[in-house]
Amino acid sequence: MPADAYEPVIGLEVHCQLRTRTKLFCPCPVVFGAPANTAVCPVCLGYPGVLPVLNREAVSLALRVALATGCTVRERSVFERKNYFYPDLPKGYQISQYQRPLAVGGAVPLVRADGALRPVRLERIHLEEDAGKSMHEVPWDDVPTGSSLVDLNRAGTPLIEIVTEPDLASPEEAYDYLVRLRRLVRWVEASDGNMEEGSLRCDANVSVRPRGTAALGTKVEVKNLNSFAHVRKALEHEIARQSDLLARGGTVVQETRLFETGSGTTRPMRSKEEAMDYRYFPDPDLGVLVVDDAWRDSVAASLPELPDARASRLAASLGLPAADAQLVCLSRPLADWYEAAVAAHPSNPKGLANWLLSELLARIPDADRQAGRIPLAPERLAGLVARIDDGTISGKIAKELLGAMIESGKGADELIAERGLVQLSDEGLLREAVSSVVARSPEQVATYRGGKTATIGWFVGQVLKATGGKANPALVNRLLREVLDA
Ligand code: ADP
Ligand code: ZN
Ligand code: MG
């Protein structure tokens, strides 16, 4: 079979750092960028004879994500030791959940092109602790070349691992899933979701199979994916590699591969370890984790309206197109900003969404959009759109004003007064301007009356020019037609 006769199957495993003050099993602070090995204690350093104590807040945050994705929360879940040796793992094992994870099932919906939601099913969400960080290329003179150092500040940081079913059908979908998962964990304030700081990390599992068949092919797990774009790129490469291999009569080896940023390719890291290699067993120092109905219900009650529900509500109650409603719900602060603008000018929610999405967001970097850091108060945009809606200024003038409003911090009314921008809507005055343009343009009038009515635009332009851009274009249009069609 040719290489393009294969289709990809993808499942993602995302590690997400929970937004707690302290670590999962000790009171050390969770810090980013602190001097190495300054946020550590005997528990997270794995000294003998110490006991872990579970951080209740971490469980609550994990529950927020589990409930927001519609998972079934297990009343009883179990922490197990995952044993392996690595220098950044001082205890020689990682405390994780294996046989009995905190939550199972659930889904993260993707939005299809037609606006309908398509669920990506989750297999499980479990709690675990992070490892430390090895530093292999150390720039300091007093460290012999070739040595590696270990920073254990991160060891013991609370994580959840969110594992999908093999439900993703393309690198694009994998990318979308990550964007929507990040929005969700931020939305419920469980994580800050920054991939740059490592609070979201993704391993991608991918196999290919003959298009249209049901059985799964042999999968490869790709690691070292430092951005959503890398996930997409690594998957594209891996799908092409596996399809070519099969097309040439080869077989895919089940293994873990590393993504290499420079070349955009993957290379083998290790052959697949089996679960038994880790010798999982329940951690005898930690009891069963019991999440009773009261705990679960109180977390559920504290969740905000979720993003897709909010987008549907905005679409239904304000008449926004579904796609615009999703864009407005890019983040909770952004949706709050938008709803504050609507509250200040309730008669035109669509206009406000258009101005927010196409004019305001275009001016600011993505990080600010995500964080809802809009350089204008929502009431200010409401004030501007109100002046367009009541005919005081044209949309064109409003665009110019928007920049000035951001720079000066002044409101639309103040700037309109300052700059004498009030739109000319005096019918008598405009009628004069229209007559004089028509009188001095006999050729164009003949063209228009000859049937090329699209030349009306030229006339509008002339009248606007004659009035310093202030004429109300809708009114000019009407007056021109009255004269020309007479
Ligand atoms: P492992 O035993 O390697 O941990 P799992 O069955 O637990 O494998 O699955 C890990 C991830 O890989 C999940 O996200 C799952 O959806 C995905 N996955 C499993 N099998 C395949 C496959 N054949 N092709 C693509 N992804 C797969
Ligand atoms: Zn500690
Ligand atoms: Mg597994």
XYZ file of C-alpha atoms and ligand atoms in Angstrom:
515
model
C 0.000 0.000 0.000
C 1.201 3.536 -0.699
C 2.165 5.697 2.291
C -0.930 7.892 1.925
C -3.202 4.870 2.409
C -2.463 5.036 6.164
C -4.268 7.171 8.722
C -2.902 8.294 12.097
C -4.274 7.476 15.559
C -3.080 9.707 18.378
C -3.406 9.667 22.174
C -1.901 12.352 24.412
C -0.585 12.190 27.960
C -0.425 15.640 29.516
C 1.274 16.451 32.793
C -0.176 19.520 34.347
C 1.307 21.255 37.381
C -1.295 22.174 39.980
C -1.384 25.681 41.365
C -0.667 24.927 45.006
C 1.464 26.941 47.392
C 3.265 23.849 48.663
C 4.392 20.462 47.376
C 2.295 17.301 47.208
C 3.671 15.537 50.284
C 5.722 18.143 52.205
C 5.428 21.809 53.190
C 8.150 23.051 50.812
C 7.020 25.965 48.648
C 6.417 25.429 44.935
C 8.713 27.949 43.269
C 9.918 28.577 39.744
C 13.344 30.016 39.044
C 14.580 30.025 42.673
C 18.265 29.242 43.386
C 18.862 25.492 43.031
C 18.065 23.239 45.990
C 16.646 25.991 48.197
C 13.054 24.686 48.249
C 13.743 21.217 49.626
C 13.342 19.249 52.877
C 14.020 15.708 54.105
C 10.713 14.487 52.640
C 11.239 15.649 49.057
C 14.949 14.808 49.286
C 13.977 11.230 50.101
C 15.782 10.941 53.420
C 15.090 7.721 55.231
C 12.633 7.681 58.091
C 10.454 10.595 56.944
C 6.749 10.415 56.164
C 4.796 12.027 53.326
C 1.625 13.967 54.220
C -0.862 14.515 51.394
C -1.633 18.125 50.412
C -5.426 18.411 50.449
C -5.428 21.488 48.238
C -3.687 19.543 45.459
C -6.474 16.949 45.551
C -9.097 19.697 45.370
C -7.421 21.217 42.307
C -7.187 17.807 40.639
C -10.887 17.353 41.395
C -11.651 20.668 39.704
C -10.156 19.398 36.464
C -11.747 15.952 36.834
C -15.202 17.412 37.391
C -14.800 20.047 34.670
C -14.064 17.273 32.167
C -16.974 15.133 33.344
C -14.801 12.370 34.815
C -16.110 9.867 37.318
C -14.279 10.553 40.569
C -13.319 7.430 42.443
C -14.330 7.510 46.076
C -11.194 5.549 46.906
C -7.955 5.912 44.996
C -4.490 4.665 45.793
C -0.977 6.120 45.660
C 1.633 3.704 44.391
C 5.395 3.735 44.116
C 6.750 3.724 40.572
C 10.303 2.480 40.993
C 13.140 3.506 38.727
C 16.588 4.960 39.064
C 17.429 8.415 37.868
C 19.612 11.101 39.475
C 16.732 13.595 39.658
C 14.586 11.123 41.615
C 16.074 11.058 45.116
C 13.748 8.466 46.650
C 14.352 5.970 43.844
C 10.624 5.964 43.191
C 7.954 8.418 42.172
C 4.672 8.491 44.080
C 1.948 8.193 41.471
C -1.387 6.484 40.959
C -1.625 3.389 38.837
C -4.252 0.709 39.391
C -6.761 3.016 41.044
C -6.476 6.550 39.686
C -8.400 9.504 41.121
C -10.735 9.835 38.142
C -11.693 7.967 34.969
C -13.770 8.651 31.864
C -14.769 12.180 30.960
C -13.926 14.134 27.821
C -12.541 17.357 26.420
C -14.700 18.554 23.526
C -13.193 19.905 20.325
C -15.135 22.303 18.130
C -15.637 20.996 14.612
C -15.645 23.288 11.588
C -19.464 23.268 11.575
C -19.471 24.498 15.192
C -20.592 21.183 16.708
C -18.652 19.740 19.640
C -16.752 16.488 19.273
C -15.585 14.821 22.494
C -12.044 13.535 22.930
C -12.525 10.862 25.564
C -10.271 10.738 28.601
C -9.016 7.462 29.933
C -7.966 8.776 33.346
C -6.723 11.640 35.465
C -4.334 10.734 38.241
C -2.258 12.562 40.822
C 1.508 12.254 41.071
C 4.616 14.095 42.194
C 7.153 15.666 39.869
C 10.850 14.765 39.764
C 13.766 17.210 40.061
C 15.705 18.640 37.156
C 19.060 17.485 35.814
C 21.264 20.108 34.227
C 23.647 18.580 31.722
C 25.395 21.524 30.161
C 26.448 23.677 33.052
C 28.039 26.998 32.180
C 29.998 27.529 35.417
C 33.836 27.503 35.499
C 34.089 25.717 38.840
C 32.167 22.681 37.553
C 34.326 20.182 35.633
C 33.177 19.796 32.022
C 31.018 16.772 31.422
C 29.470 16.842 34.885
C 25.760 17.059 35.442
C 24.093 18.831 38.355
C 20.727 18.207 39.935
C 18.222 20.788 41.184
C 15.589 19.217 43.416
C 13.369 22.277 43.898
C 10.820 20.735 41.563
C 10.888 17.289 43.214
C 7.536 16.645 44.881
C 5.610 19.331 42.979
C 1.983 18.224 42.522
C 0.961 17.166 39.019
C -2.012 15.590 37.403
C -1.574 13.375 34.393
C -4.452 13.587 31.949
C -4.520 10.646 29.529
C -6.752 10.561 26.452
C -8.149 7.536 24.693
C -6.585 7.128 21.223
C -9.247 9.494 19.874
C -7.285 12.123 17.983
C -7.175 11.748 14.224
C -4.593 14.331 13.126
C -1.756 16.557 14.375
C -4.196 19.491 13.989
C -6.670 17.840 16.349
C -3.894 17.127 18.842
C -2.965 20.815 18.746
C -6.603 21.859 19.202
C -7.001 19.466 22.102
C -3.992 20.986 23.868
C -5.252 24.520 23.346
C -8.652 23.590 24.740
C -7.240 21.584 27.648
C -4.991 24.503 28.582
C -7.966 26.857 28.462
C -9.886 24.527 30.754
C -7.194 24.044 33.440
C -6.680 27.807 33.539
C -10.412 28.477 33.497
C -10.982 26.406 36.639
C -7.809 27.885 38.192
C -6.201 24.499 38.702
C -2.983 25.374 36.861
C -1.325 28.353 35.228
C -0.866 26.179 32.142
C 2.441 27.730 31.040
C 4.350 25.384 28.802
C 7.429 27.652 28.961
C 7.679 27.116 32.704
C 6.958 23.424 32.339
C 3.573 23.527 34.024
C 2.092 21.747 30.995
C 4.078 18.896 29.468
C 2.910 16.545 26.777
C 3.958 13.106 25.553
C 2.397 12.074 22.262
C 1.486 8.485 21.355
C 0.954 7.804 17.696
C 0.364 4.855 15.399
C -0.897 4.502 11.847
C -3.269 1.972 10.284
C -4.741 1.388 6.835
C -7.299 4.131 6.270
C -10.795 3.082 7.316
C -9.756 0.034 9.379
C -10.503 -0.311 13.075
C -7.596 -2.223 14.628
C -4.863 -0.087 16.198
C -1.329 -0.191 14.854
C 1.848 -0.382 16.936
C 2.361 2.905 18.740
C 5.401 5.046 19.330
C 5.607 7.481 22.239
C 7.302 10.809 21.479
C 8.885 12.821 24.296
C 10.725 16.125 24.625
C 7.904 18.219 23.217
C 8.368 21.749 24.513
C 5.529 23.573 22.809
C 2.195 22.853 21.188
C 3.798 23.602 17.827
C 6.454 20.967 18.533
C 3.748 18.425 19.321
C 2.154 19.080 15.947
C 5.458 18.983 14.118
C 6.679 15.809 15.823
C 3.402 14.070 15.022
C 3.560 15.102 11.362
C 7.070 13.740 11.135
C 6.266 10.537 13.004
C 3.138 9.818 10.930
C 5.133 10.235 7.713
C 7.959 8.041 9.065
C 5.634 5.219 10.131
C 3.553 5.350 6.930
C 6.675 5.237 4.754
C 8.070 2.387 6.780
C 4.900 0.328 6.379
C 4.543 1.254 2.713
C 8.032 -0.157 2.133
C 7.073 -3.410 3.833
C 8.726 -2.649 7.178
C 7.265 -2.822 10.680
C 6.933 -0.144 13.344
C 8.828 -0.908 16.542
C 7.070 -0.039 19.799
C 9.470 2.399 21.421
C 9.934 5.804 22.983
C 11.404 8.430 20.660
C 12.794 11.891 21.296
C 11.795 14.929 19.272
C 14.762 16.947 18.051
C 13.841 20.583 17.759
C 16.561 21.532 15.279
C 15.783 18.966 12.600
C 12.072 18.551 13.397
C 12.568 14.771 13.441
C 12.408 12.012 16.065
C 15.076 9.506 17.098
C 14.869 6.370 19.233
C 15.405 6.893 22.955
C 14.610 3.522 24.476
C 12.558 0.480 23.694
C 9.211 0.512 25.435
C 9.351 -0.300 29.140
C 6.580 -2.489 30.459
C 4.601 -1.516 33.532
C 6.145 -4.407 35.443
C 9.582 -2.861 34.953
C 8.468 -0.185 37.412
C 7.441 -2.700 40.095
C 4.412 -0.625 41.098
C 3.035 -1.252 44.579
C 0.815 0.743 46.962
C 2.828 3.233 49.022
C 2.647 1.882 52.590
C 3.275 5.382 53.985
C 0.066 6.768 52.481
C -3.432 5.546 53.226
C -6.143 5.170 50.636
C -7.238 8.582 49.339
C -10.926 8.939 50.144
C -12.942 11.579 48.302
C -16.403 11.461 49.843
C -19.554 12.923 48.280
C -19.342 16.019 50.441
C -15.836 16.874 49.243
C -16.648 16.147 45.627
C -19.908 18.106 45.755
C -18.312 21.119 47.382
C -15.660 21.246 44.647
C -18.352 20.845 41.982
C -20.345 23.694 43.522
C -17.289 25.970 43.473
C -16.649 25.537 39.734
C -17.372 28.530 37.501
C -19.583 28.278 34.421
C -17.384 26.231 32.056
C -16.072 27.651 28.776
C -18.238 25.768 26.285
C -21.352 26.348 28.370
C -20.492 30.022 28.570
C -19.891 30.247 24.827
C -23.259 28.604 24.107
C -24.976 30.941 26.523
C -23.413 34.009 24.878
C -24.347 32.704 21.439
C -27.932 31.963 22.447
C -28.660 34.994 24.605
C -26.777 37.667 22.641
C -27.070 36.321 19.113
C -23.310 35.943 18.635
C -22.152 33.524 15.926
C -20.902 30.321 17.608
C -17.333 30.893 16.423
C -17.261 34.444 17.839
C -18.686 33.225 21.134
C -15.828 30.694 21.356
C -13.267 33.399 20.603
C -14.702 35.657 23.287
C -14.363 32.680 25.663
C -10.657 32.259 24.916
C -10.099 32.818 28.637
C -12.242 33.645 31.630
C -10.848 37.168 32.074
C -11.544 37.869 28.405
C -15.129 36.597 28.654
C -15.586 38.692 31.832
C -14.241 41.728 30.005
C -16.663 41.188 27.153
C -19.661 40.727 29.410
C -18.754 43.921 31.280
C -18.733 45.767 27.938
C -22.149 44.319 27.075
C -23.484 45.400 30.460
C -22.322 48.941 29.677
C -23.898 48.988 26.189
C -26.503 46.227 26.070
C -28.050 47.157 22.722
C -25.222 45.941 20.487
C -23.426 42.807 21.740
C -22.457 41.773 18.210
C -20.841 45.124 17.520
C -18.916 44.901 20.788
C -17.719 41.382 19.935
C -16.590 42.529 16.493
C -14.665 45.437 17.911
C -13.102 43.292 20.610
C -12.146 40.435 18.292
C -11.036 42.216 15.160
C -9.740 45.549 16.417
C -8.654 45.226 20.045
C -7.217 41.694 20.127
C -5.326 42.328 16.904
C -3.321 44.996 18.732
C -2.054 42.868 21.611
C 0.248 39.844 22.007
C -1.199 36.364 22.516
C -0.133 36.142 26.163
C -2.184 39.278 26.894
C -5.184 37.870 25.032
C -4.989 34.672 27.059
C -4.697 36.603 30.296
C -7.470 38.993 29.262
C -5.068 41.947 29.627
C -6.944 44.341 27.356
C -5.414 47.815 27.189
C -8.834 49.450 27.437
C -11.583 49.285 30.052
C -14.710 47.485 28.785
C -16.808 50.607 29.514
C -14.508 52.555 27.186
C -15.188 50.255 24.242
C -18.888 50.385 25.104
C -18.692 54.202 24.964
C -17.071 54.116 21.551
C -19.527 51.650 20.028
C -22.423 53.657 21.477
C -21.220 56.720 19.546
C -21.089 54.729 16.313
C -24.522 53.289 16.963
C -26.120 56.687 17.585
C -24.546 58.091 14.437
C -22.193 60.539 16.188
C -19.113 59.110 14.452
C -18.442 56.762 11.558
C -16.764 53.373 11.925
C -13.724 54.766 10.164
C -13.286 57.594 12.655
C -13.926 55.137 15.479
C -10.973 53.019 14.379
C -8.728 56.054 14.605
C -10.167 56.947 17.981
C -9.561 53.467 19.375
C -5.793 53.904 19.100
C -5.991 57.333 20.695
C -8.170 56.010 23.510
C -5.627 53.314 24.329
C -2.741 55.776 24.283
C -4.384 58.601 26.174
C -6.695 56.672 28.470
C -9.436 59.142 27.502
C -13.019 58.177 26.665
C -14.608 58.384 23.221
C -16.800 61.400 24.092
C -13.869 63.380 25.420
C -11.781 62.726 22.295
C -14.695 63.417 19.941
C -15.220 66.802 21.595
C -11.499 67.585 21.712
C -10.992 66.797 18.050
C -14.293 68.137 16.715
C -15.080 64.741 15.182
C -18.820 64.775 15.525
C -20.230 63.213 12.404
C -22.053 65.587 10.090
C -25.686 64.437 10.013
C -27.290 67.793 9.214
C -29.429 66.917 6.213
C -29.548 70.467 4.856
C -25.773 70.848 4.870
C -25.179 67.432 3.357
C -27.792 68.027 0.665
C -25.801 71.097 -0.409
C -22.554 69.112 -0.533
C -24.285 66.380 -2.550
C -25.740 68.863 -5.045
C -22.426 70.548 -5.647
C -20.614 67.240 -6.246
C -23.348 66.104 -8.644
C -23.333 69.478 -10.440
C -19.587 69.373 -11.158
C -19.484 65.698 -12.263
C -21.661 65.386 -15.407
C -19.608 62.499 -16.840
C -19.878 60.367 -13.701
C -23.572 61.163 -13.437
C -24.055 59.912 -17.006
C -22.143 56.710 -16.174
C -24.289 56.133 -13.080
C -27.525 56.785 -14.910
C -26.315 54.570 -17.754
C -26.670 51.650 -15.310
C -23.311 51.460 -13.487
C -24.866 52.177 -10.125
C -21.773 50.838 -8.339
C -20.167 54.223 -9.038
C -22.232 55.513 -6.125
C -19.130 54.759 -4.044
C -17.160 57.353 -5.946
C -19.798 60.001 -5.194
C -19.855 59.102 -1.500
C -16.074 59.461 -1.465
C -16.293 62.937 -3.023
C -18.857 64.120 -0.498
C -16.813 62.731 2.391
C -13.763 64.529 1.049
C -15.680 67.773 0.781
C -16.729 67.464 4.437
C -13.345 66.547 5.875
C -14.396 62.921 6.365
C -17.097 63.844 8.838
C -20.218 63.265 6.740
C -22.495 60.450 7.877
C -21.930 57.904 5.055
C -25.349 56.254 5.330
C -27.086 59.582 5.066
C -24.872 60.691 2.157
C -25.730 57.480 0.383
C -29.437 58.082 0.727
C -29.241 61.715 -0.377
C -27.090 60.830 -3.383
C -29.530 58.183 -4.520
C -32.387 60.639 -4.180
C -30.619 63.064 -6.518
C -29.109 60.559 -8.963
C -32.160 58.314 -9.268
C -34.516 61.264 -9.685
P 1.240 2.481 27.860
O 1.045 1.083 28.232
O 2.378 2.731 26.957
O 1.156 3.425 29.019
P -1.479 3.094 27.318
O -2.368 2.057 26.704
O -1.605 3.347 28.754
O -0.001 2.772 26.913
O -1.747 4.433 26.544
C -0.964 5.565 26.698
C -1.464 6.574 25.676
O -1.278 6.072 24.369
C -2.939 6.878 25.777
O -3.143 8.278 25.531
C -3.566 6.058 24.678
O -4.723 6.670 24.169
C -2.488 6.064 23.636
N -2.488 4.869 22.792
C -2.620 3.593 23.173
N -2.540 2.759 22.126
C -2.344 3.528 21.028
C -2.171 3.266 19.643
N -2.144 2.035 19.153
N -1.992 4.329 18.827
C -1.990 5.571 19.296
N -2.136 5.891 20.583
C -2.318 4.875 21.450
Zn 10.051 19.164 50.806
Mg -0.337 3.656 30.448
